Amino acid sequence: MSKNGENIGIVGVGYVGLVTATCLAELGHNVVCMDIDSEKIALLTRGGVPIYEPGLAELIGKNRGRMTFTTALEDVFRQCEIVFIAVDTPPTFTGDADLSRVFAVISALPGLSSSHHILVMKSTVPVGTGMKISVELARQEINNIDYVSNPEFLREGSAIGDFLNPDRIVIGCREAAARQRVAALYRHMNAPVLETNIPAAEMIKYASNAFLATKISFINEIANVCEEIGADVAEVAKGMGYDKRIGSHFLKAGIGFGGSCFPKDVAALKQIAGNSGYHFQLLTAVIEVNELQKRRVVNKLKKHLGPLTDKTIALLGLAFKPNTNDLREASSIVLASRLLGDGAYVKAYDPVAIPDAARAVRGVLLCDDTLSAVEGSDAAVLVTEWEEFAHLPLADMKKRMRQYLIIDGRNFLDPAEVKAAGFTYEGIGRS
Ligand SMILES: NC(=O)c1ccc[n+]([C@@H]2O[C@H](COP(=O)([O-])OP(=O)(O)OC[C@H]3O[C@@H](n4cnc5c(N)ncnc54)[C@H](O)[C@@H]3O)[C@@H](O)[C@H]2O)c1
């Protein structure tokens, strides 16, 4: 271990946990990675990487000497004073965050009588969770653990860069010593550190994601109006984005947001508000607009093709965004099931998500490349803006497709190029 390195435990090595572990190893710390998924731990131990994230396999390879993998929580607590929790917190059917995995860890804490630990929450957990955990620790008569809320803001697809160069680091904690010890882990990063209390730290994560989701639903509604009045939403967004008070990020119209964070975090914040007696009207609209946006593509297809029964639609891209294999809450899933429900045949290709797609999009014929996906299809819908779709093999596609319609769900293609190749082109909010 380097002289400034700590021994750090990571409980839950999914997208966030594995990136956190690898980046902390890169910063010179020794990390002990624990997960209940024994297959995942076996794969990591053999040198495999269970997720697709650019640069991750290489960085794990580089830091392998500082990373160990285990399924035993005792190993983590025996070797590490600082332990991050990065387990998943999926939505329940009400939209509340499901904290069962978090509390499974808390109730499985090994006997720690002789040592002091810092438990750092990386998972996104509702406001008040820190308090509930303190109560649970007290109930278990554990008084040698400090609790720190340290929400994570990385984005899949650019997770390593985001982790190592964050816009800010948020640390919520009651005990100054624990707060400073966690802050010290990030001391080489050039980012403002906000030291605050636990509820504020918890809320910052939800408020940030909800604000970004609101921006997306807002520009999607602007796009829908643009379609009616003949303006181009890309031009409108560009003009808006020059205004520093607005900013240009998250002003790309499309077929709605998906992924493992925005949908569940927006729903959870709405529930957090509702459970405290406040009806968060704006977020209700953000969610509804997003759901409707995913379905608008179906109407665009019907406008050109008529009823979709027995039509074949090719989906280009399945992952919720480019550069990840993550399909959780992807727009492709909603779209595929709507098309199947309308009696269409659905084919799909994604550069990396195909192995994970069989379970997520049942009834869809999964293909090995773009041309196989569009073979015999009446329309192609660009769902995920993978770089390889920027220049589609339009001439070859035309030879294979039955009808020549491209719906660009991410406004990613050059309309002039697509039209010049003999296709009907329709984007989102493009006149
Ligand atoms: N994915 C993102 O882009 C992102 C970004 C910021 C924050 N977050 C938050 O981080 C948390 C983790 O998200 P993720 O996408 O990495 O989830 P994930 O599903 O990819 O990984 C969670 C991991 O935790 C493991 N796990 C579950 N219960 C466990 C237990 N009791 N003990 C040990 N391991 C256990 C699972 O096996 C899995 O490997 C969530 O709260 C999420 O909201 C995610």
PDB file of N, CA, C and O and ligand atoms in Angstrom, residues 11-18 34-37 40 51 73 85-90 100-102 104-105 122-125 151-156 205 209 260-261 264-265 320 326 328, ligand 1:
ATOM      1  N   VAL A  11     -19.017  -2.703  -0.247  1.00  0.00           N
ATOM      2  CA  VAL A  11     -20.055  -3.741  -0.177  1.00  0.00           C
ATOM      3  C   VAL A  11     -21.045  -3.503  -1.316  1.00  0.00           C
ATOM      4  O   VAL A  11     -21.727  -2.472  -1.346  1.00  0.00           O
ATOM      5  N   GLY A  12     -21.091  -4.432  -2.261  1.00  0.00           N
ATOM      6  CA  GLY A  12     -21.923  -4.266  -3.458  1.00  0.00           C
ATOM      7  C   GLY A  12     -21.056  -3.761  -4.590  1.00  0.00           C
ATOM      8  O   GLY A  12     -20.719  -2.568  -4.638  1.00  0.00           O
ATOM      9  N   VAL A  13     -20.636  -4.690  -5.476  1.00  0.00           N
ATOM     10  CA  VAL A  13     -19.756  -4.250  -6.567  1.00  0.00           C
ATOM     11  C   VAL A  13     -20.483  -4.316  -7.906  1.00  0.00           C
ATOM     12  O   VAL A  13     -20.152  -5.096  -8.780  1.00  0.00           O
ATOM     13  N   GLY A  14     -21.508  -3.473  -8.042  1.00  0.00           N
ATOM     14  CA  GLY A  14     -22.201  -3.279  -9.309  1.00  0.00           C
ATOM     15  C   GLY A  14     -21.568  -2.110 -10.033  1.00  0.00           C
ATOM     16  O   GLY A  14     -20.368  -1.843  -9.899  1.00  0.00           O
ATOM     17  N   TYR A  15     -22.361  -1.365 -10.792  1.00  0.00           N
ATOM     18  CA  TYR A  15     -21.838  -0.246 -11.583  1.00  0.00           C
ATOM     19  C   TYR A  15     -21.123   0.768 -10.689  1.00  0.00           C
ATOM     20  O   TYR A  15     -20.010   1.198 -10.980  1.00  0.00           O
ATOM     21  N   VAL A  16     -21.757   1.149  -9.592  1.00  0.00           N
ATOM     22  CA  VAL A  16     -21.149   2.173  -8.728  1.00  0.00           C
ATOM     23  C   VAL A  16     -20.049   1.577  -7.855  1.00  0.00           C
ATOM     24  O   VAL A  16     -18.951   2.143  -7.740  1.00  0.00           O
ATOM     25  N   GLY A  17     -20.328   0.424  -7.245  1.00  0.00           N
ATOM     26  CA  GLY A  17     -19.358  -0.160  -6.315  1.00  0.00           C
ATOM     27  C   GLY A  17     -18.057  -0.527  -7.005  1.00  0.00           C
ATOM     28  O   GLY A  17     -16.967  -0.243  -6.481  1.00  0.00           O
ATOM     29  N   LEU A  18     -18.152  -1.123  -8.190  1.00  0.00           N
ATOM     30  CA  LEU A  18     -16.926  -1.569  -8.867  1.00  0.00           C
ATOM     31  C   LEU A  18     -16.114  -0.376  -9.369  1.00  0.00           C
ATOM     32  O   LEU A  18     -14.888  -0.372  -9.289  1.00  0.00           O
ATOM     33  N   MET A  34     -16.743  -6.686  -1.734  1.00  0.00           N
ATOM     34  CA  MET A  34     -17.619  -7.782  -1.299  1.00  0.00           C
ATOM     35  C   MET A  34     -18.957  -7.700  -2.018  1.00  0.00           C
ATOM     36  O   MET A  34     -19.500  -6.610  -2.216  1.00  0.00           O
ATOM     37  N   ASP A  35     -19.475  -8.862  -2.418  1.00  0.00           N
ATOM     38  CA  ASP A  35     -20.808  -8.896  -3.030  1.00  0.00           C
ATOM     39  C   ASP A  35     -21.449 -10.228  -2.662  1.00  0.00           C
ATOM     40  O   ASP A  35     -20.750 -11.228  -2.485  1.00  0.00           O
ATOM     41  N   ILE A  36     -22.788 -10.222  -2.567  1.00  0.00           N
ATOM     42  CA  ILE A  36     -23.463 -11.500  -2.286  1.00  0.00           C
ATOM     43  C   ILE A  36     -23.564 -12.359  -3.544  1.00  0.00           C
ATOM     44  O   ILE A  36     -23.889 -13.537  -3.457  1.00  0.00           O
ATOM     45  N   ASP A  37     -23.312 -11.774  -4.696  1.00  0.00           N
ATOM     46  CA  ASP A  37     -23.395 -12.515  -5.955  1.00  0.00           C
ATOM     47  C   ASP A  37     -22.078 -13.285  -6.141  1.00  0.00           C
ATOM     48  O   ASP A  37     -21.073 -12.720  -6.591  1.00  0.00           O
ATOM     49  N   LYS A  40     -20.451 -13.270  -9.594  1.00  0.00           N
ATOM     50  CA  LYS A  40     -19.765 -12.011  -9.918  1.00  0.00           C
ATOM     51  C   LYS A  40     -18.384 -11.972  -9.253  1.00  0.00           C
ATOM     52  O   LYS A  40     -17.387 -11.611  -9.881  1.00  0.00           O
ATOM     53  N   ILE A  51     -19.384  -5.941 -16.008  1.00  0.00           N
ATOM     54  CA  ILE A  51     -20.169  -4.897 -16.677  1.00  0.00           C
ATOM     55  C   ILE A  51     -19.350  -4.271 -17.805  1.00  0.00           C
ATOM     56  O   ILE A  51     -18.122  -4.354 -17.802  1.00  0.00           O
ATOM     57  N   LEU A  73     -18.739 -10.701   4.396  1.00  0.00           N
ATOM     58  CA  LEU A  73     -18.747  -9.350   4.975  1.00  0.00           C
ATOM     59  C   LEU A  73     -17.696  -9.222   6.095  1.00  0.00           C
ATOM     60  O   LEU A  73     -17.107  -8.158   6.287  1.00  0.00           O
ATOM     61  N   ILE A  85     -20.967   1.389   1.329  1.00  0.00           N
ATOM     62  CA  ILE A  85     -22.098   0.552   0.903  1.00  0.00           C
ATOM     63  C   ILE A  85     -22.549   1.063  -0.463  1.00  0.00           C
ATOM     64  O   ILE A  85     -22.861   2.253  -0.616  1.00  0.00           O
ATOM     65  N   ALA A  86     -22.567   0.159  -1.446  1.00  0.00           N
ATOM     66  CA  ALA A  86     -22.974   0.557  -2.811  1.00  0.00           C
ATOM     67  C   ALA A  86     -23.950  -0.474  -3.374  1.00  0.00           C
ATOM     68  O   ALA A  86     -23.896  -0.805  -4.563  1.00  0.00           O
ATOM     69  N   VAL A  87     -24.818  -0.982  -2.524  1.00  0.00           N
ATOM     70  CA  VAL A  87     -25.811  -1.961  -3.000  1.00  0.00           C
ATOM     71  C   VAL A  87     -26.924  -1.235  -3.759  1.00  0.00           C
ATOM     72  O   VAL A  87     -27.080  -0.010  -3.649  1.00  0.00           O
ATOM     73  N   ASP A  88     -27.705  -1.989  -4.508  1.00  0.00           N
ATOM     74  CA  ASP A  88     -28.769  -1.373  -5.299  1.00  0.00           C
ATOM     75  C   ASP A  88     -29.961  -0.997  -4.407  1.00  0.00           C
ATOM     76  O   ASP A  88     -30.232  -1.661  -3.407  1.00  0.00           O
ATOM     77  N   THR A  89     -30.647   0.059  -4.802  1.00  0.00           N
ATOM     78  CA  THR A  89     -31.834   0.538  -4.080  1.00  0.00           C
ATOM     79  C   THR A  89     -32.962   0.723  -5.099  1.00  0.00           C
ATOM     80  O   THR A  89     -33.360   1.854  -5.407  1.00  0.00           O
ATOM     81  N   PRO A  90     -33.465  -0.376  -5.653  1.00  0.00           N
ATOM     82  CA  PRO A  90     -34.449  -0.270  -6.752  1.00  0.00           C
ATOM     83  C   PRO A  90     -35.789   0.255  -6.260  1.00  0.00           C
ATOM     84  O   PRO A  90     -36.030   0.317  -5.055  1.00  0.00           O
ATOM     85  N   SER A 100     -34.213  -2.784   1.231  1.00  0.00           N
ATOM     86  CA  SER A 100     -33.991  -4.101   1.847  1.00  0.00           C
ATOM     87  C   SER A 100     -32.527  -4.541   1.759  1.00  0.00           C
ATOM     88  O   SER A 100     -31.996  -5.142   2.687  1.00  0.00           O
ATOM     89  N   ARG A 101     -31.858  -4.193   0.640  1.00  0.00           N
ATOM     90  CA  ARG A 101     -30.453  -4.630   0.519  1.00  0.00           C
ATOM     91  C   ARG A 101     -29.566  -3.849   1.485  1.00  0.00           C
ATOM     92  O   ARG A 101     -28.616  -4.390   2.048  1.00  0.00           O
ATOM     93  N   VAL A 102     -29.871  -2.559   1.652  1.00  0.00           N
ATOM     94  CA  VAL A 102     -29.097  -1.742   2.591  1.00  0.00           C
ATOM     95  C   VAL A 102     -29.241  -2.328   4.002  1.00  0.00           C
ATOM     96  O   VAL A 102     -28.249  -2.556   4.717  1.00  0.00           O
ATOM     97  N   ALA A 104     -30.167  -5.293   4.783  1.00  0.00           N
ATOM     98  CA  ALA A 104     -29.592  -6.654   4.863  1.00  0.00           C
ATOM     99  C   ALA A 104     -28.126  -6.538   5.293  1.00  0.00           C
ATOM    100  O   ALA A 104     -27.639  -7.345   6.086  1.00  0.00           O
ATOM    101  N   VAL A 105     -27.449  -5.518   4.791  1.00  0.00           N
ATOM    102  CA  VAL A 105     -26.038  -5.320   5.175  1.00  0.00           C
ATOM    103  C   VAL A 105     -25.962  -4.906   6.649  1.00  0.00           C
ATOM    104  O   VAL A 105     -25.177  -5.465   7.427  1.00  0.00           O
ATOM    105  N   LYS A 122     -22.834   5.089  -0.273  1.00  0.00           N
ATOM    106  CA  LYS A 122     -22.724   5.537  -1.672  1.00  0.00           C
ATOM    107  C   LYS A 122     -24.054   5.305  -2.395  1.00  0.00           C
ATOM    108  O   LYS A 122     -24.347   5.962  -3.388  1.00  0.00           O
ATOM    109  N   SER A 123     -24.809   4.304  -1.929  1.00  0.00           N
ATOM    110  CA  SER A 123     -26.104   4.049  -2.563  1.00  0.00           C
ATOM    111  C   SER A 123     -26.979   5.290  -2.405  1.00  0.00           C
ATOM    112  O   SER A 123     -26.833   6.049  -1.447  1.00  0.00           O
ATOM    113  N   THR A 124     -27.889   5.461  -3.375  1.00  0.00           N
ATOM    114  CA  THR A 124     -28.839   6.568  -3.281  1.00  0.00           C
ATOM    115  C   THR A 124     -29.974   6.130  -2.360  1.00  0.00           C
ATOM    116  O   THR A 124     -30.712   5.193  -2.678  1.00  0.00           O
ATOM    117  N   VAL A 125     -30.073   6.786  -1.216  1.00  0.00           N
ATOM    118  CA  VAL A 125     -31.083   6.385  -0.219  1.00  0.00           C
ATOM    119  C   VAL A 125     -31.932   7.583   0.189  1.00  0.00           C
ATOM    120  O   VAL A 125     -31.443   8.713   0.244  1.00  0.00           O
ATOM    121  N   PRO A 151     -23.102  10.657  -1.341  1.00  0.00           N
ATOM    122  CA  PRO A 151     -23.770  10.234  -2.572  1.00  0.00           C
ATOM    123  C   PRO A 151     -22.855  10.296  -3.790  1.00  0.00           C
ATOM    124  O   PRO A 151     -21.920  11.091  -3.827  1.00  0.00           O
ATOM    125  N   GLU A 152     -23.179   9.448  -4.760  1.00  0.00           N
ATOM    126  CA  GLU A 152     -22.355   9.354  -5.965  1.00  0.00           C
ATOM    127  C   GLU A 152     -23.100   9.960  -7.151  1.00  0.00           C
ATOM    128  O   GLU A 152     -24.297   9.754  -7.314  1.00  0.00           O
ATOM    129  N   PHE A 153     -22.360  10.699  -7.992  1.00  0.00           N
ATOM    130  CA  PHE A 153     -22.988  11.388  -9.124  1.00  0.00           C
ATOM    131  C   PHE A 153     -22.465  10.896 -10.469  1.00  0.00           C
ATOM    132  O   PHE A 153     -22.742  11.513 -11.495  1.00  0.00           O
ATOM    133  N   LEU A 154     -21.710   9.797 -10.471  1.00  0.00           N
ATOM    134  CA  LEU A 154     -21.141   9.346 -11.747  1.00  0.00           C
ATOM    135  C   LEU A 154     -22.237   8.949 -12.721  1.00  0.00           C
ATOM    136  O   LEU A 154     -23.360   8.611 -12.324  1.00  0.00           O
ATOM    137  N   ARG A 155     -21.899   8.984 -14.016  1.00  0.00           N
ATOM    138  CA  ARG A 155     -22.824   8.535 -15.063  1.00  0.00           C
ATOM    139  C   ARG A 155     -22.254   7.292 -15.714  1.00  0.00           C
ATOM    140  O   ARG A 155     -21.048   7.266 -16.013  1.00  0.00           O
ATOM    141  N   GLU A 156     -23.078   6.299 -15.923  1.00  0.00           N
ATOM    142  CA  GLU A 156     -22.600   5.132 -16.650  1.00  0.00           C
ATOM    143  C   GLU A 156     -22.162   5.588 -18.038  1.00  0.00           C
ATOM    144  O   GLU A 156     -22.759   6.480 -18.631  1.00  0.00           O
ATOM    145  N   LYS A 205     -28.576  14.558  -3.590  1.00  0.00           N
ATOM    146  CA  LYS A 205     -28.561  13.553  -4.667  1.00  0.00           C
ATOM    147  C   LYS A 205     -29.918  13.505  -5.371  1.00  0.00           C
ATOM    148  O   LYS A 205     -30.001  13.554  -6.601  1.00  0.00           O
ATOM    149  N   ASN A 209     -30.767  14.818  -9.350  1.00  0.00           N
ATOM    150  CA  ASN A 209     -31.304  13.956 -10.407  1.00  0.00           C
ATOM    151  C   ASN A 209     -32.687  14.421 -10.853  1.00  0.00           C
ATOM    152  O   ASN A 209     -33.014  14.381 -12.045  1.00  0.00           O
ATOM    153  N   SER A 260     -30.997   3.301 -14.665  1.00  0.00           N
ATOM    154  CA  SER A 260     -31.206   2.785 -13.306  1.00  0.00           C
ATOM    155  C   SER A 260     -31.377   3.898 -12.289  1.00  0.00           C
ATOM    156  O   SER A 260     -31.637   3.626 -11.121  1.00  0.00           O
ATOM    157  N   CYS A 261     -31.202   5.166 -12.698  1.00  0.00           N
ATOM    158  CA  CYS A 261     -31.234   6.242 -11.690  1.00  0.00           C
ATOM    159  C   CYS A 261     -32.405   7.207 -11.859  1.00  0.00           C
ATOM    160  O   CYS A 261     -33.225   7.337 -10.946  1.00  0.00           O
ATOM    161  N   LYS A 264     -36.131   5.980 -11.188  1.00  0.00           N
ATOM    162  CA  LYS A 264     -36.394   5.560  -9.801  1.00  0.00           C
ATOM    163  C   LYS A 264     -36.161   6.707  -8.810  1.00  0.00           C
ATOM    164  O   LYS A 264     -36.893   6.834  -7.833  1.00  0.00           O
ATOM    165  N   ASP A 265     -35.181   7.556  -9.082  1.00  0.00           N
ATOM    166  CA  ASP A 265     -34.899   8.627  -8.126  1.00  0.00           C
ATOM    167  C   ASP A 265     -35.982   9.710  -8.168  1.00  0.00           C
ATOM    168  O   ASP A 265     -36.340  10.288  -7.137  1.00  0.00           O
ATOM    169  N   PHE A 320     -29.874   1.895 -22.196  1.00  0.00           N
ATOM    170  CA  PHE A 320     -30.591   3.144 -21.899  1.00  0.00           C
ATOM    171  C   PHE A 320     -29.818   4.370 -22.360  1.00  0.00           C
ATOM    172  O   PHE A 320     -30.383   5.444 -22.541  1.00  0.00           O
ATOM    173  N   ASP A 326     -26.221  -1.395 -19.682  1.00  0.00           N
ATOM    174  CA  ASP A 326     -27.319  -1.334 -18.714  1.00  0.00           C
ATOM    175  C   ASP A 326     -28.654  -1.119 -19.438  1.00  0.00           C
ATOM    176  O   ASP A 326     -28.817  -0.163 -20.199  1.00  0.00           O
ATOM    177  N   ARG A 328     -31.610  -1.254 -17.584  1.00  0.00           N
ATOM    178  CA  ARG A 328     -32.647  -0.968 -16.591  1.00  0.00           C
ATOM    179  C   ARG A 328     -33.462   0.263 -16.994  1.00  0.00           C
ATOM    180  O   ARG A 328     -32.918   1.313 -17.275  1.00  0.00           O
TER     181      ARG A 328
HETATM  182  N1  LIG B   1     -25.705   3.176 -11.789  1.00  0.00           N
HETATM  183  C1  LIG B   1     -25.489   4.481 -11.698  1.00  0.00           C
HETATM  184  O1  LIG B   1     -25.247   5.168 -12.690  1.00  0.00           O
HETATM  185  C2  LIG B   1     -25.571   5.162 -10.359  1.00  0.00           C
HETATM  186  C3  LIG B   1     -25.073   6.471 -10.210  1.00  0.00           C
HETATM  187  C4  LIG B   1     -25.133   7.068  -8.955  1.00  0.00           C
HETATM  188  C5  LIG B   1     -25.700   6.402  -7.884  1.00  0.00           C
HETATM  189  N2  LIG B   1     -26.208   5.147  -8.065  1.00  0.00           N
HETATM  190  C6  LIG B   1     -26.775   4.449  -6.911  1.00  0.00           C
HETATM  191  O2  LIG B   1     -25.793   3.509  -6.445  1.00  0.00           O
HETATM  192  C7  LIG B   1     -26.450   2.337  -5.926  1.00  0.00           C
HETATM  193  C8  LIG B   1     -25.937   1.116  -6.652  1.00  0.00           C
HETATM  194  O3  LIG B   1     -26.314   1.210  -8.012  1.00  0.00           O
HETATM  195  P1  LIG B   1     -25.698   0.251  -9.116  1.00  0.00           P
HETATM  196  O4  LIG B   1     -26.194   0.728 -10.426  1.00  0.00           O
HETATM  197  O5  LIG B   1     -24.240   0.114  -8.885  1.00  0.00           O
HETATM  198  O6  LIG B   1     -26.437  -1.135  -8.724  1.00  0.00           O
HETATM  199  P2  LIG B   1     -26.078  -2.594  -9.248  1.00  0.00           P
HETATM  200  O7  LIG B   1     -27.354  -3.336  -9.247  1.00  0.00           O
HETATM  201  O8  LIG B   1     -25.273  -2.515 -10.498  1.00  0.00           O
HETATM  202  O9  LIG B   1     -25.110  -3.171  -8.118  1.00  0.00           O
HETATM  203  C9  LIG B   1     -25.519  -3.473  -6.813  1.00  0.00           C
HETATM  204  C10 LIG B   1     -24.668  -4.617  -6.323  1.00  0.00           C
HETATM  205  O10 LIG B   1     -24.965  -4.826  -4.932  1.00  0.00           O
HETATM  206  C11 LIG B   1     -24.972  -6.221  -4.716  1.00  0.00           C
HETATM  207  N3  LIG B   1     -25.706  -6.507  -3.477  1.00  0.00           N
HETATM  208  C12 LIG B   1     -27.045  -6.485  -3.268  1.00  0.00           C
HETATM  209  N4  LIG B   1     -27.307  -6.793  -1.985  1.00  0.00           N
HETATM  210  C13 LIG B   1     -26.123  -6.995  -1.368  1.00  0.00           C
HETATM  211  C14 LIG B   1     -25.735  -7.329  -0.041  1.00  0.00           C
HETATM  212  N5  LIG B   1     -26.634  -7.503   0.922  1.00  0.00           N
HETATM  213  N6  LIG B   1     -24.415  -7.459   0.235  1.00  0.00           N
HETATM  214  C15 LIG B   1     -23.482  -7.284  -0.742  1.00  0.00           C
HETATM  215  N7  LIG B   1     -23.781  -6.960  -2.005  1.00  0.00           N
HETATM  216  C16 LIG B   1     -25.087  -6.823  -2.319  1.00  0.00           C
HETATM  217  C17 LIG B   1     -25.607  -6.798  -5.954  1.00  0.00           C
HETATM  218  O11 LIG B   1     -25.324  -8.191  -6.082  1.00  0.00           O
HETATM  219  C18 LIG B   1     -24.962  -5.950  -7.030  1.00  0.00           C
HETATM  220  O12 LIG B   1     -23.743  -6.512  -7.496  1.00  0.00           O
HETATM  221  C19 LIG B   1     -27.956   2.578  -6.107  1.00  0.00           C
HETATM  222  O13 LIG B   1     -28.469   3.103  -4.927  1.00  0.00           O
HETATM  223  C20 LIG B   1     -28.000   3.630  -7.209  1.00  0.00           C
HETATM  224  O14 LIG B   1     -29.152   4.420  -7.145  1.00  0.00           O
HETATM  225  C21 LIG B   1     -26.144   4.507  -9.270  1.00  0.00           C
END
